[in-house]
């Protein structure tokens, strides 16, 4: 079982920055594939970024060059640095994890989410 708790959301003006954190429980955290997903108002859930156990990352085209996902296995924490924020980045952001070291497109554990609101 993995418990995920996000923090760092808030309200910011366009062009601003926020850093999200996700604290994970479980001593096998370093083996999990982690990800950030978001769901905006009246939008489908979107995969924003993923981070493998070795640090390999993937990004949605909509955030490439603006967002950076990283992980600190010693602290059991996943991060998402968001720069040059746009109003269309407004969404509830969720941290997610796989049950094991492989990612096949589906996450097994989810946090409760943290709201990010970007005003123009």
mmCIF file of the C-alpha atoms, coordinates in Angstrom:
data_MODEL
# 
_entry.id   MODEL 
# 
loop_
_atom_site.group_PDB 
_atom_site.id 
_atom_site.type_symbol 
_atom_site.label_atom_id 
_atom_site.label_alt_id 
_atom_site.label_comp_id 
_atom_site.label_asym_id 
_atom_site.label_entity_id 
_atom_site.label_seq_id 
_atom_site.pdbx_PDB_ins_code 
_atom_site.Cartn_x 
_atom_site.Cartn_y 
_atom_site.Cartn_z 
_atom_site.occupancy 
_atom_site.B_iso_or_equiv 
_atom_site.pdbx_formal_charge 
_atom_site.auth_seq_id 
_atom_site.auth_comp_id 
_atom_site.auth_asym_id 
_atom_site.auth_atom_id 
_atom_site.pdbx_PDB_model_num 
ATOM 1   C CA . UNK A 1 1   ? 0.000   0.000  0.000   1.00 0.00 ? 1   UNK A CA 1 
ATOM 2   C CA . UNK A 1 2   ? 1.214   3.504  -0.855  1.00 0.00 ? 2   UNK A CA 1 
ATOM 3   C CA . UNK A 1 3   ? -0.148  6.740  0.578   1.00 0.00 ? 3   UNK A CA 1 
ATOM 4   C CA . UNK A 1 4   ? 0.393   9.930  -1.407  1.00 0.00 ? 4   UNK A CA 1 
ATOM 5   C CA . UNK A 1 5   ? -0.084  13.469 -0.096  1.00 0.00 ? 5   UNK A CA 1 
ATOM 6   C CA . UNK A 1 6   ? 0.247   16.472 -2.403  1.00 0.00 ? 6   UNK A CA 1 
ATOM 7   C CA . UNK A 1 7   ? 1.023   20.030 -1.378  1.00 0.00 ? 7   UNK A CA 1 
ATOM 8   C CA . UNK A 1 8   ? 2.101   23.315 -2.917  1.00 0.00 ? 8   UNK A CA 1 
ATOM 9   C CA . UNK A 1 9   ? -0.926  24.273 -4.945  1.00 0.00 ? 9   UNK A CA 1 
ATOM 10  C CA . UNK A 1 10  ? -2.381  27.764 -4.916  1.00 0.00 ? 10  UNK A CA 1 
ATOM 11  C CA . UNK A 1 11  ? -3.322  30.781 -6.964  1.00 0.00 ? 11  UNK A CA 1 
ATOM 12  C CA . UNK A 1 12  ? -0.852  32.588 -9.173  1.00 0.00 ? 12  UNK A CA 1 
ATOM 13  C CA . UNK A 1 13  ? -0.901  35.050 -12.043 1.00 0.00 ? 13  UNK A CA 1 
ATOM 14  C CA . UNK A 1 14  ? -0.010  34.023 -15.564 1.00 0.00 ? 14  UNK A CA 1 
ATOM 15  C CA . UNK A 1 15  ? 3.737   33.813 -16.003 1.00 0.00 ? 15  UNK A CA 1 
ATOM 16  C CA . UNK A 1 16  ? 4.270   32.852 -12.402 1.00 0.00 ? 16  UNK A CA 1 
ATOM 17  C CA . UNK A 1 17  ? 5.647   29.678 -10.864 1.00 0.00 ? 17  UNK A CA 1 
ATOM 18  C CA . UNK A 1 18  ? 4.600   27.038 -8.374  1.00 0.00 ? 18  UNK A CA 1 
ATOM 19  C CA . UNK A 1 19  ? 6.275   23.938 -7.005  1.00 0.00 ? 19  UNK A CA 1 
ATOM 20  C CA . UNK A 1 20  ? 4.157   20.942 -6.129  1.00 0.00 ? 20  UNK A CA 1 
ATOM 21  C CA . UNK A 1 21  ? 5.346   18.217 -3.786  1.00 0.00 ? 21  UNK A CA 1 
ATOM 22  C CA . UNK A 1 22  ? 4.059   14.714 -3.198  1.00 0.00 ? 22  UNK A CA 1 
ATOM 23  C CA . UNK A 1 23  ? 5.079   12.840 -0.069  1.00 0.00 ? 23  UNK A CA 1 
ATOM 24  C CA . UNK A 1 24  ? 4.876   9.074  -0.444  1.00 0.00 ? 24  UNK A CA 1 
ATOM 25  C CA . UNK A 1 25  ? 4.695   6.424  2.242   1.00 0.00 ? 25  UNK A CA 1 
ATOM 26  C CA . UNK A 1 26  ? 6.098   2.934  1.890   1.00 0.00 ? 26  UNK A CA 1 
ATOM 27  C CA . UNK A 1 27  ? 9.679   1.778  2.026   1.00 0.00 ? 27  UNK A CA 1 
ATOM 28  C CA . UNK A 1 28  ? 9.701   0.604  -1.584  1.00 0.00 ? 28  UNK A CA 1 
ATOM 29  C CA . UNK A 1 29  ? 9.013   4.098  -2.948  1.00 0.00 ? 29  UNK A CA 1 
ATOM 30  C CA . UNK A 1 30  ? 12.191  4.103  -5.000  1.00 0.00 ? 30  UNK A CA 1 
ATOM 31  C CA . UNK A 1 31  ? 10.854  1.234  -7.078  1.00 0.00 ? 31  UNK A CA 1 
ATOM 32  C CA . UNK A 1 32  ? 7.649   2.934  -8.054  1.00 0.00 ? 32  UNK A CA 1 
ATOM 33  C CA . UNK A 1 33  ? 6.929   4.793  -11.247 1.00 0.00 ? 33  UNK A CA 1 
ATOM 34  C CA . UNK A 1 34  ? 5.444   8.133  -10.254 1.00 0.00 ? 34  UNK A CA 1 
ATOM 35  C CA . UNK A 1 35  ? 3.407   10.673 -12.101 1.00 0.00 ? 35  UNK A CA 1 
ATOM 36  C CA . UNK A 1 36  ? 1.560   13.974 -12.041 1.00 0.00 ? 36  UNK A CA 1 
ATOM 37  C CA . UNK A 1 37  ? -1.852  14.187 -13.653 1.00 0.00 ? 37  UNK A CA 1 
ATOM 38  C CA . UNK A 1 38  ? -4.364  17.007 -13.782 1.00 0.00 ? 38  UNK A CA 1 
ATOM 39  C CA . UNK A 1 39  ? -8.016  17.600 -14.462 1.00 0.00 ? 39  UNK A CA 1 
ATOM 40  C CA . UNK A 1 40  ? -9.265  21.048 -15.306 1.00 0.00 ? 40  UNK A CA 1 
ATOM 41  C CA . UNK A 1 41  ? -12.835 22.332 -15.290 1.00 0.00 ? 41  UNK A CA 1 
ATOM 42  C CA . UNK A 1 42  ? -14.906 20.380 -17.809 1.00 0.00 ? 42  UNK A CA 1 
ATOM 43  C CA . UNK A 1 43  ? -11.767 18.682 -19.130 1.00 0.00 ? 43  UNK A CA 1 
ATOM 44  C CA . UNK A 1 44  ? -10.624 15.095 -19.215 1.00 0.00 ? 44  UNK A CA 1 
ATOM 45  C CA . UNK A 1 45  ? -7.835  13.964 -16.947 1.00 0.00 ? 45  UNK A CA 1 
ATOM 46  C CA . UNK A 1 46  ? -4.449  14.586 -18.517 1.00 0.00 ? 46  UNK A CA 1 
ATOM 47  C CA . UNK A 1 47  ? -1.089  12.983 -17.767 1.00 0.00 ? 47  UNK A CA 1 
ATOM 48  C CA . UNK A 1 48  ? 1.295   15.876 -17.168 1.00 0.00 ? 48  UNK A CA 1 
ATOM 49  C CA . UNK A 1 49  ? 4.579   14.148 -16.352 1.00 0.00 ? 49  UNK A CA 1 
ATOM 50  C CA . UNK A 1 50  ? 5.956   10.813 -15.222 1.00 0.00 ? 50  UNK A CA 1 
ATOM 51  C CA . UNK A 1 51  ? 9.197   9.920  -13.455 1.00 0.00 ? 51  UNK A CA 1 
ATOM 52  C CA . UNK A 1 52  ? 10.689  6.446  -13.440 1.00 0.00 ? 52  UNK A CA 1 
ATOM 53  C CA . UNK A 1 53  ? 12.589  4.960  -10.555 1.00 0.00 ? 53  UNK A CA 1 
ATOM 54  C CA . UNK A 1 54  ? 15.861  5.880  -12.263 1.00 0.00 ? 54  UNK A CA 1 
ATOM 55  C CA . UNK A 1 55  ? 14.743  9.442  -12.885 1.00 0.00 ? 55  UNK A CA 1 
ATOM 56  C CA . UNK A 1 56  ? 13.667  9.114  -16.502 1.00 0.00 ? 56  UNK A CA 1 
ATOM 57  C CA . UNK A 1 57  ? 10.919  11.624 -17.262 1.00 0.00 ? 57  UNK A CA 1 
ATOM 58  C CA . UNK A 1 58  ? 8.149   12.062 -19.793 1.00 0.00 ? 58  UNK A CA 1 
ATOM 59  C CA . UNK A 1 59  ? 6.047   15.172 -20.348 1.00 0.00 ? 59  UNK A CA 1 
ATOM 60  C CA . UNK A 1 60  ? 2.849   16.158 -22.049 1.00 0.00 ? 60  UNK A CA 1 
ATOM 61  C CA . UNK A 1 61  ? 3.480   18.380 -25.061 1.00 0.00 ? 61  UNK A CA 1 
ATOM 62  C CA . UNK A 1 62  ? 1.455   21.130 -23.400 1.00 0.00 ? 62  UNK A CA 1 
ATOM 63  C CA . UNK A 1 63  ? 3.979   21.491 -20.554 1.00 0.00 ? 63  UNK A CA 1 
ATOM 64  C CA . UNK A 1 64  ? 7.305   20.664 -22.197 1.00 0.00 ? 64  UNK A CA 1 
ATOM 65  C CA . UNK A 1 65  ? 9.865   23.364 -21.538 1.00 0.00 ? 65  UNK A CA 1 
ATOM 66  C CA . UNK A 1 66  ? 7.801   24.845 -18.689 1.00 0.00 ? 66  UNK A CA 1 
ATOM 67  C CA . UNK A 1 67  ? 7.367   22.035 -16.170 1.00 0.00 ? 67  UNK A CA 1 
ATOM 68  C CA . UNK A 1 68  ? 10.046  19.860 -14.595 1.00 0.00 ? 68  UNK A CA 1 
ATOM 69  C CA . UNK A 1 69  ? 9.268   16.680 -12.687 1.00 0.00 ? 69  UNK A CA 1 
ATOM 70  C CA . UNK A 1 70  ? 11.801  15.155 -10.318 1.00 0.00 ? 70  UNK A CA 1 
ATOM 71  C CA . UNK A 1 71  ? 12.017  12.830 -7.373  1.00 0.00 ? 71  UNK A CA 1 
ATOM 72  C CA . UNK A 1 72  ? 14.105  12.506 -4.239  1.00 0.00 ? 72  UNK A CA 1 
ATOM 73  C CA . UNK A 1 73  ? 14.057  8.841  -3.275  1.00 0.00 ? 73  UNK A CA 1 
ATOM 74  C CA . UNK A 1 74  ? 15.849  9.553  0.004   1.00 0.00 ? 74  UNK A CA 1 
ATOM 75  C CA . UNK A 1 75  ? 12.944  11.796 1.035   1.00 0.00 ? 75  UNK A CA 1 
ATOM 76  C CA . UNK A 1 76  ? 10.212  9.711  -0.599  1.00 0.00 ? 76  UNK A CA 1 
ATOM 77  C CA . UNK A 1 77  ? 9.075   12.840 -2.398  1.00 0.00 ? 77  UNK A CA 1 
ATOM 78  C CA . UNK A 1 78  ? 8.024   13.681 -5.935  1.00 0.00 ? 78  UNK A CA 1 
ATOM 79  C CA . UNK A 1 79  ? 8.141   17.252 -7.234  1.00 0.00 ? 79  UNK A CA 1 
ATOM 80  C CA . UNK A 1 80  ? 6.694   19.272 -10.083 1.00 0.00 ? 80  UNK A CA 1 
ATOM 81  C CA . UNK A 1 81  ? 8.270   22.639 -10.781 1.00 0.00 ? 81  UNK A CA 1 
ATOM 82  C CA . UNK A 1 82  ? 5.870   24.683 -12.870 1.00 0.00 ? 82  UNK A CA 1 
ATOM 83  C CA . UNK A 1 83  ? 7.145   27.824 -14.578 1.00 0.00 ? 83  UNK A CA 1 
ATOM 84  C CA . UNK A 1 84  ? 5.584   30.229 -17.059 1.00 0.00 ? 84  UNK A CA 1 
ATOM 85  C CA . UNK A 1 85  ? 2.140   29.180 -15.899 1.00 0.00 ? 85  UNK A CA 1 
ATOM 86  C CA . UNK A 1 86  ? -0.827  29.818 -18.168 1.00 0.00 ? 86  UNK A CA 1 
ATOM 87  C CA . UNK A 1 87  ? -4.551  30.095 -17.363 1.00 0.00 ? 87  UNK A CA 1 
ATOM 88  C CA . UNK A 1 88  ? -5.055  26.788 -19.173 1.00 0.00 ? 88  UNK A CA 1 
ATOM 89  C CA . UNK A 1 89  ? -2.861  25.119 -16.527 1.00 0.00 ? 89  UNK A CA 1 
ATOM 90  C CA . UNK A 1 90  ? -5.656  25.689 -14.021 1.00 0.00 ? 90  UNK A CA 1 
ATOM 91  C CA . UNK A 1 91  ? -6.628  22.270 -12.702 1.00 0.00 ? 91  UNK A CA 1 
ATOM 92  C CA . UNK A 1 92  ? -6.618  19.885 -9.798  1.00 0.00 ? 92  UNK A CA 1 
ATOM 93  C CA . UNK A 1 93  ? -3.207  18.231 -9.820  1.00 0.00 ? 93  UNK A CA 1 
ATOM 94  C CA . UNK A 1 94  ? -2.848  14.661 -8.637  1.00 0.00 ? 94  UNK A CA 1 
ATOM 95  C CA . UNK A 1 95  ? 0.176   12.612 -7.681  1.00 0.00 ? 95  UNK A CA 1 
ATOM 96  C CA . UNK A 1 96  ? 0.028   8.943  -8.621  1.00 0.00 ? 96  UNK A CA 1 
ATOM 97  C CA . UNK A 1 97  ? 2.138   5.842  -8.273  1.00 0.00 ? 97  UNK A CA 1 
ATOM 98  C CA . UNK A 1 98  ? 2.343   2.368  -9.688  1.00 0.00 ? 98  UNK A CA 1 
ATOM 99  C CA . UNK A 1 99  ? 2.190   -0.687 -7.461  1.00 0.00 ? 99  UNK A CA 1 
ATOM 100 C CA . UNK A 1 100 ? 5.516   -1.913 -8.803  1.00 0.00 ? 100 UNK A CA 1 
ATOM 101 C CA . UNK A 1 101 ? 8.484   -0.713 -10.856 1.00 0.00 ? 101 UNK A CA 1 
ATOM 102 C CA . UNK A 1 102 ? 6.752   -0.836 -14.237 1.00 0.00 ? 102 UNK A CA 1 
ATOM 103 C CA . UNK A 1 103 ? 4.410   1.697  -15.837 1.00 0.00 ? 103 UNK A CA 1 
ATOM 104 C CA . UNK A 1 104 ? 1.994   0.452  -18.467 1.00 0.00 ? 104 UNK A CA 1 
ATOM 105 C CA . UNK A 1 105 ? -0.189  3.532  -18.669 1.00 0.00 ? 105 UNK A CA 1 
ATOM 106 C CA . UNK A 1 106 ? -2.177  3.019  -15.495 1.00 0.00 ? 106 UNK A CA 1 
ATOM 107 C CA . UNK A 1 107 ? -1.412  4.177  -11.975 1.00 0.00 ? 107 UNK A CA 1 
ATOM 108 C CA . UNK A 1 108 ? -2.525  2.193  -8.933  1.00 0.00 ? 108 UNK A CA 1 
ATOM 109 C CA . UNK A 1 109 ? -2.399  4.754  -6.115  1.00 0.00 ? 109 UNK A CA 1 
ATOM 110 C CA . UNK A 1 110 ? -3.572  8.364  -6.075  1.00 0.00 ? 110 UNK A CA 1 
ATOM 111 C CA . UNK A 1 111 ? -3.284  11.352 -3.804  1.00 0.00 ? 111 UNK A CA 1 
ATOM 112 C CA . UNK A 1 112 ? -6.183  13.614 -2.893  1.00 0.00 ? 112 UNK A CA 1 
ATOM 113 C CA . UNK A 1 113 ? -5.067  16.381 -5.237  1.00 0.00 ? 113 UNK A CA 1 
ATOM 114 C CA . UNK A 1 114 ? -3.966  19.986 -4.896  1.00 0.00 ? 114 UNK A CA 1 
ATOM 115 C CA . UNK A 1 115 ? -5.635  22.868 -6.722  1.00 0.00 ? 115 UNK A CA 1 
ATOM 116 C CA . UNK A 1 116 ? -3.670  25.149 -9.037  1.00 0.00 ? 116 UNK A CA 1 
ATOM 117 C CA . UNK A 1 117 ? -5.388  28.292 -10.297 1.00 0.00 ? 117 UNK A CA 1 
ATOM 118 C CA . UNK A 1 118 ? -3.723  30.606 -12.814 1.00 0.00 ? 118 UNK A CA 1 
ATOM 119 C CA . UNK A 1 119 ? -5.318  33.972 -13.491 1.00 0.00 ? 119 UNK A CA 1 
ATOM 120 C CA . UNK A 1 120 ? -4.736  36.073 -16.578 1.00 0.00 ? 120 UNK A CA 1 
# 
